Coordinates of C-alpha atoms and ligand atoms in Angstrom, one line a residue:
X13 CA 44.6 1.8 26.4
X14 CA 42.1 -0.6 24.6
X15 CA 43.4 1.4 20.9
X16 CA 46.3 -1.4 22.0
X17 CA 43.6 -4.2 21.0
X18 CA 43.2 -2.8 17.2
X19 CA 46.2 -2.1 14.9
X20 CA 48.4 0.9 15.7
X21 CA 46.9 4.1 13.5
X22 CA 50.0 4.3 11.9
X23 CA 49.9 1.1 9.9
X24 CA 46.6 2.1 8.3
X25 CA 47.6 5.2 7.3
X26 CA 50.5 3.7 5.1
X27 CA 48.6 1.8 2.7
X28 CA 45.1 3.6 3.4
X29 CA 44.2 7.3 2.5
X30 CA 41.6 9.6 3.5
X31 CA 40.3 11.5 0.2
X32 CA 38.1 14.7 0.2
X33 CA 35.3 15.3 -2.3
X34 CA 34.1 18.7 -2.5
X35 CA 29.9 18.7 -1.2
X36 CA 28.5 22.5 -2.7
X37 CA 26.2 24.4 -2.2
X38 CA 24.0 24.9 -5.4
X39 CA 23.1 28.1 -5.4
X40 CA 26.4 29.9 -4.5
X41 CA 28.5 27.1 -6.1
X42 CA 30.8 27.9 -2.7
X43 CA 32.1 24.8 -1.3
X44 CA 30.4 23.8 1.9
X45 CA 32.0 21.0 3.1
X46 CA 33.6 17.4 2.3
X47 CA 32.7 14.0 2.3
X48 CA 35.6 11.7 3.2
X49 CA 36.4 8.7 1.1
X50 CA 38.4 5.9 1.7
X51 CA 41.6 4.9 -0.8
X52 CA 43.5 1.8 -0.5
X53 CA 46.9 1.4 -2.1
X54 CA 48.0 -1.4 -1.8
X55 CA 52.1 -2.2 -2.2
X56 CA 51.8 -4.5 -4.8
X57 CA 48.2 -4.4 -6.3
X58 CA 48.2 -0.7 -6.0
X59 CA 44.9 1.1 -6.2
X60 CA 42.0 -0.9 -4.7
X61 CA 38.7 0.1 -4.9
X62 CA 36.4 0.3 -1.6
X63 CA 33.6 -1.0 -3.5
X64 CA 36.0 -3.8 -3.5
X65 CA 37.7 -3.8 -0.2
X66 CA 34.5 -2.5 2.4
X67 CA 32.1 -5.6 1.6
X68 CA 35.9 -7.4 2.3
X69 CA 36.4 -5.5 5.7
X70 CA 32.9 -5.3 6.7
X71 CA 33.1 -9.3 6.6
X72 CA 36.4 -9.6 8.4
X73 CA 35.6 -7.2 10.7
X74 CA 38.2 -5.2 9.9
X75 CA 35.8 -2.2 9.3
X76 CA 35.9 -1.5 12.9
X77 CA 39.4 -0.2 13.5
X78 CA 39.6 1.1 9.9
X79 CA 36.4 2.8 10.2
X80 CA 37.3 4.4 13.2
X81 CA 40.7 5.6 11.7
X82 CA 38.8 7.0 8.7
X83 CA 36.7 9.0 11.2
X84 CA 39.5 10.2 13.6
X85 CA 41.7 11.1 10.2
X86 CA 39.0 12.7 9.2
X87 CA 38.4 14.6 12.1
X88 CA 41.7 15.6 12.8
X89 CA 42.2 17.2 8.8
X90 CA 38.7 19.1 9.6
X91 CA 39.9 20.7 13.0
X92 CA 43.5 21.6 11.0
X93 CA 41.3 23.3 7.9
X94 CA 39.5 25.1 10.4
X95 CA 42.9 26.8 12.6
X96 CA 44.3 27.2 8.9
X97 CA 41.2 28.5 7.0
X98 CA 39.5 30.0 9.8
X99 CA 35.7 31.4 8.4
X100 CA 36.7 30.1 5.1
X101 CA 36.9 26.3 6.4
X102 CA 34.4 23.9 5.6
X103 CA 31.7 23.6 7.8
X104 CA 31.2 20.2 7.5
X105 CA 33.2 16.7 6.6
X106 CA 30.7 13.8 6.2
X107 CA 32.0 10.6 7.0
X108 CA 30.7 6.9 6.2
X109 CA 29.6 4.5 8.4
X110 CA 28.8 1.1 7.2
X111 CA 26.4 -1.1 8.7
X112 CA 28.3 -3.1 10.8
X113 CA 29.7 0.0 12.4
X114 CA 26.4 1.1 12.7
X115 CA 25.4 -1.3 15.3
X116 CA 28.4 -1.8 17.8
X117 CA 26.9 -1.3 21.0
X118 CA 30.0 1.4 21.8
X119 CA 29.6 3.2 18.5
X120 CA 28.3 6.9 20.2
X121 CA 30.9 6.5 22.9
X122 CA 33.7 5.6 20.2
X123 CA 32.7 8.6 18.2
X124 CA 32.9 10.8 21.5
X125 CA 36.2 9.9 22.3
X126 CA 37.0 10.5 19.0
X127 CA 35.4 14.0 18.7
X128 CA 37.2 14.9 22.4
X129 CA 40.7 13.7 21.2
X130 CA 40.6 15.8 17.9
X131 CA 39.2 18.7 19.4
X132 CA 36.4 19.1 16.4
X133 CA 33.3 20.8 17.2
X134 CA 30.6 18.4 16.9
X135 CA 28.1 20.0 14.5
X136 CA 31.0 20.2 12.0
X137 CA 30.9 16.3 11.8
X138 CA 28.1 14.4 9.9
X139 CA 27.9 10.4 10.0
X140 CA 26.2 8.7 6.4
X141 CA 24.2 5.9 6.9
X142 CA 22.7 4.1 3.6
X143 CA 19.3 3.5 3.0
X144 CA 19.3 0.2 3.6
X145 CA 21.4 0.2 6.5
X146 CA 18.9 2.3 8.3
X147 CA 16.3 0.3 7.2
X148 CA 17.2 -2.8 8.5
X149 CA 15.8 -2.6 12.0
X150 CA 13.8 0.7 12.8
X151 CA 13.7 0.6 16.2
X152 CA 17.3 0.2 17.1
X153 CA 17.9 2.8 14.3
X154 CA 16.3 5.6 15.8
X155 CA 17.6 4.5 19.2
X156 CA 20.7 4.8 17.8
X157 CA 20.3 7.9 16.0
X158 CA 18.9 9.7 18.7
X159 CA 21.9 8.7 20.9
X160 CA 24.0 9.8 17.9
X161 CA 22.3 13.1 17.8
X162 CA 22.5 13.6 21.8
X163 CA 26.6 14.4 20.5
X164 CA 25.5 17.3 18.7
X165 CA 26.8 15.7 15.6
X166 CA 24.7 15.8 12.0
X167 CA 23.2 12.9 10.5
X168 CA 22.4 11.7 6.9
X169 CA 21.0 9.1 4.8
X170 CA 23.0 8.1 1.9
X171 CA 22.3 6.2 -1.3
X172 CA 18.4 7.5 -0.8
X173 CA 16.0 5.7 -3.5
X174 CA 18.1 2.7 -3.7
X175 CA 16.3 0.6 -0.8
X176 CA 12.8 0.2 0.5
X177 CA 11.8 3.1 2.9
X178 CA 9.0 3.0 5.5
X179 CA 7.5 6.8 4.9
X180 CA 6.5 6.2 8.4
X181 CA 9.7 5.5 9.7
X182 CA 11.7 8.2 8.0
X183 CA 10.1 10.8 9.4
X184 CA 11.0 9.9 13.0
X185 CA 14.4 9.8 12.1
X186 CA 16.5 12.6 13.6
X187 CA 18.3 13.2 10.6
X188 CA 19.4 16.5 8.8
X189 CA 20.1 15.4 5.4
X190 CA 18.8 13.2 2.5
X191 CA 21.4 12.6 -0.3
X192 CA 19.8 11.2 -3.5
X193 CA 21.6 8.4 -4.9
X194 CA 23.4 9.2 -7.9
X195 CA 21.4 6.7 -10.5
X196 CA 18.6 8.9 -10.6
X197 CA 20.7 11.6 -11.6
X198 CA 22.9 9.9 -14.3
X199 CA 20.2 10.0 -17.0
X200 CA 17.8 12.5 -15.8
X201 CA 18.4 14.5 -19.2
X202 CA 17.4 11.4 -21.1
X203 CA 14.8 10.2 -19.3
X204 CA 12.2 13.1 -17.6
X205 CA 10.9 10.4 -15.4
X206 CA 14.2 10.7 -13.1
X207 CA 13.9 14.6 -12.7
X208 CA 10.4 13.9 -11.5
X209 CA 11.8 11.4 -9.1
X210 CA 14.3 13.9 -7.7
X211 CA 12.2 16.5 -7.4
X212 CA 9.8 14.4 -5.3
X213 CA 12.5 13.3 -3.1
X214 CA 13.8 16.6 -2.9
X215 CA 9.7 17.5 -1.8
X216 CA 10.1 14.7 0.7
X217 CA 13.2 15.7 2.2
X218 CA 12.0 19.6 2.9
X219 CA 8.4 17.9 3.9
X220 CA 10.5 16.0 6.3
X221 CA 12.3 18.9 7.6
X222 CA 16.0 17.8 5.9
X223 CA 18.0 19.7 3.2
X224 CA 18.9 17.3 0.4
X225 CA 21.9 16.6 -1.5
X226 CA 22.7 15.1 -4.7
X227 CA 25.9 13.5 -5.6
X228 CA 26.9 12.2 -9.1
X229 CA 26.7 15.6 -10.8
X230 CA 28.6 15.5 -14.0
X231 CA 27.6 18.4 -15.8
X232 CA 26.5 22.1 -16.0
X233 CA 23.2 20.8 -17.1
X234 CA 22.3 18.6 -14.4
X235 CA 23.6 21.7 -11.8
X236 CA 20.9 23.8 -13.4
X237 CA 17.9 21.4 -13.5
X238 CA 19.2 20.5 -9.7
X239 CA 19.5 24.1 -8.5
X240 CA 15.9 25.0 -9.8
X241 CA 14.3 21.6 -8.5
X242 CA 15.6 23.5 -4.9
X243 CA 18.2 20.7 -4.0
X244 CA 20.4 22.4 -1.7
X245 CA 23.8 20.7 -2.1
X246 CA 25.6 18.8 -5.0
X247 CA 29.1 16.7 -5.4
X248 CA 30.4 15.4 -8.4
X249 CA 32.9 15.1 -10.7
X250 CA 31.1 18.7 -12.2
X251 CA 32.6 20.2 -9.3
X252 CA 35.4 17.8 -8.2
X253 CA 36.2 14.6 -8.4
X254 CA 37.4 12.8 -4.7
X255 CA 41.0 14.9 -3.4
X256 CA 44.0 14.4 -1.5
X257 CA 44.2 16.3 1.8
X258 CA 47.4 17.8 0.1
X259 CA 44.9 19.2 -3.0
X260 CA 42.2 19.6 -0.6
X261 CA 44.0 22.3 1.2
X262 CA 45.3 23.7 -2.2
X263 CA 42.1 24.3 -3.4
X264 CA 40.9 25.7 0.2
X265 CA 43.8 28.4 0.5
X266 CA 43.0 29.1 -3.8
X267 CA 39.8 30.2 -2.4
X268 CA 39.2 34.3 -1.7
Ligands
G828 O1 34.9 6.7 -3.3 P1 33.7 5.5 -4.4 O2 33.0 6.3 -4.5 O3 35.0 4.9 -5.0 O4 33.4 4.7 -3.1 C1 32.8 3.5 -3.5 C2 31.7 3.2 -2.0 O5 32.9 2.7 -1.3 C3 30.6 3.7 -1.9 O6 29.7 3.0 -1.7 C4 31.2 4.6 -0.8 O7 30.3 4.8 0.1 C5 32.1 3.7 -0.1 N1 33.2 4.0 0.9 C6 33.9 4.9 0.4 N2 34.8 5.3 1.5 C7 33.9 4.5 2.6 C8 34.6 4.8 4.4 O8 35.2 5.6 4.4 N3 33.4 3.8 4.8 C9 32.5 3.4 4.2 N4 31.6 2.6 5.0 N5 32.3 3.5 3.2 C10 33.5 4.0 1.8
G829 O1 27.8 5.5 -1.8 P1 28.6 6.5 -2.1 O2 27.6 7.4 -2.2 O3 29.3 7.0 -0.7 O4 29.8 6.8 -3.4 C1 30.5 7.9 -3.6 C2 31.5 7.4 -4.8 O5 30.7 8.2 -5.7 C3 32.7 7.5 -4.5 O6 33.1 6.4 -5.0 C4 32.9 8.4 -5.6 O7 34.2 8.6 -5.9 C5 31.9 8.2 -6.5 N1 31.3 9.6 -7.2 C6 31.7 10.9 -6.7 N2 31.1 11.7 -7.6 C7 30.7 11.3 -8.9 C8 30.4 11.5 -10.2 O8 30.2 12.3 -10.5 N3 30.2 10.3 -11.0 C9 30.3 9.3 -10.8 N4 29.9 8.3 -11.2 N5 31.0 8.6 -9.6 C10 30.8 9.9 -8.3
NA830 NA1 28.2 8.3 1.1
MN831 MN1 26.2 7.8 -2.0

């Protein structure tokens, strides 16, 4: 089929791996889901950070087939966990979409096809789009987000607080979560104004009918503060670093 116009999946699978970082409910401390994060193990260069290769993949267009491979892989794994762990399976997998992917005219059709192929319940999939990308062309964004929402998937705004948001538009986005950029969390203890900013963003999320997620939670102290603020979910090294699918499976198996 038309997949033949891209590299075969197996070629990505040799060097690229999808890792999974737990998303934790801050109230209960339980795993609510995972964020899928791509890793590249280059045969000569060794580990290459996505911060390095994602921008290159965007420029060259490789992000389109690679991004779809990542999405399919994450959906396949999540569906597998569902059959393995049933009620105790993570209820959501969150996958990052790059700006270039977001503006593809056939994006929604491609997502729909992957959901069909992997038999994943669309309510178990969330797509994360950065604040910078959603604010680039808000009319197009509202259109695209609505079409995505029609698939019954979840949507999240990523790296919130680093770009420039128009709040009037934000209220028109059919998004489910607002993820607060980790730069605000990292110096929350030393700088009280950062705590106020986090608190304000959490309130903003709730006002807009969204749940708040914080990333970069590295200490118990931060976890406690964020829980007091009323933030629903967190991820970060305090809970777990991103895990290979094997490690993530072992973690799920170890939970009662
Ligand atoms: O996993 P790590 O924190 O090293 O990721 C570094 C950057 O690469 C982050 O901005 C993250 O959002 C991005 N990134 C990681 N995995 C993916 C992916 O699968 N797709 C896209 N578009 N970006 C990713
Ligand atoms: O841009 P995005 O939010 O998708 O990036 C997620 C990146 O953050 C990943 O590369 C992941 O490895 C990294 N990350 C996850 N948890 C932590 C943390 O607690 N501290 C720091 N510094 N980075 C983290
Ligand atoms: Na992300
Ligand atoms: Mn982020």
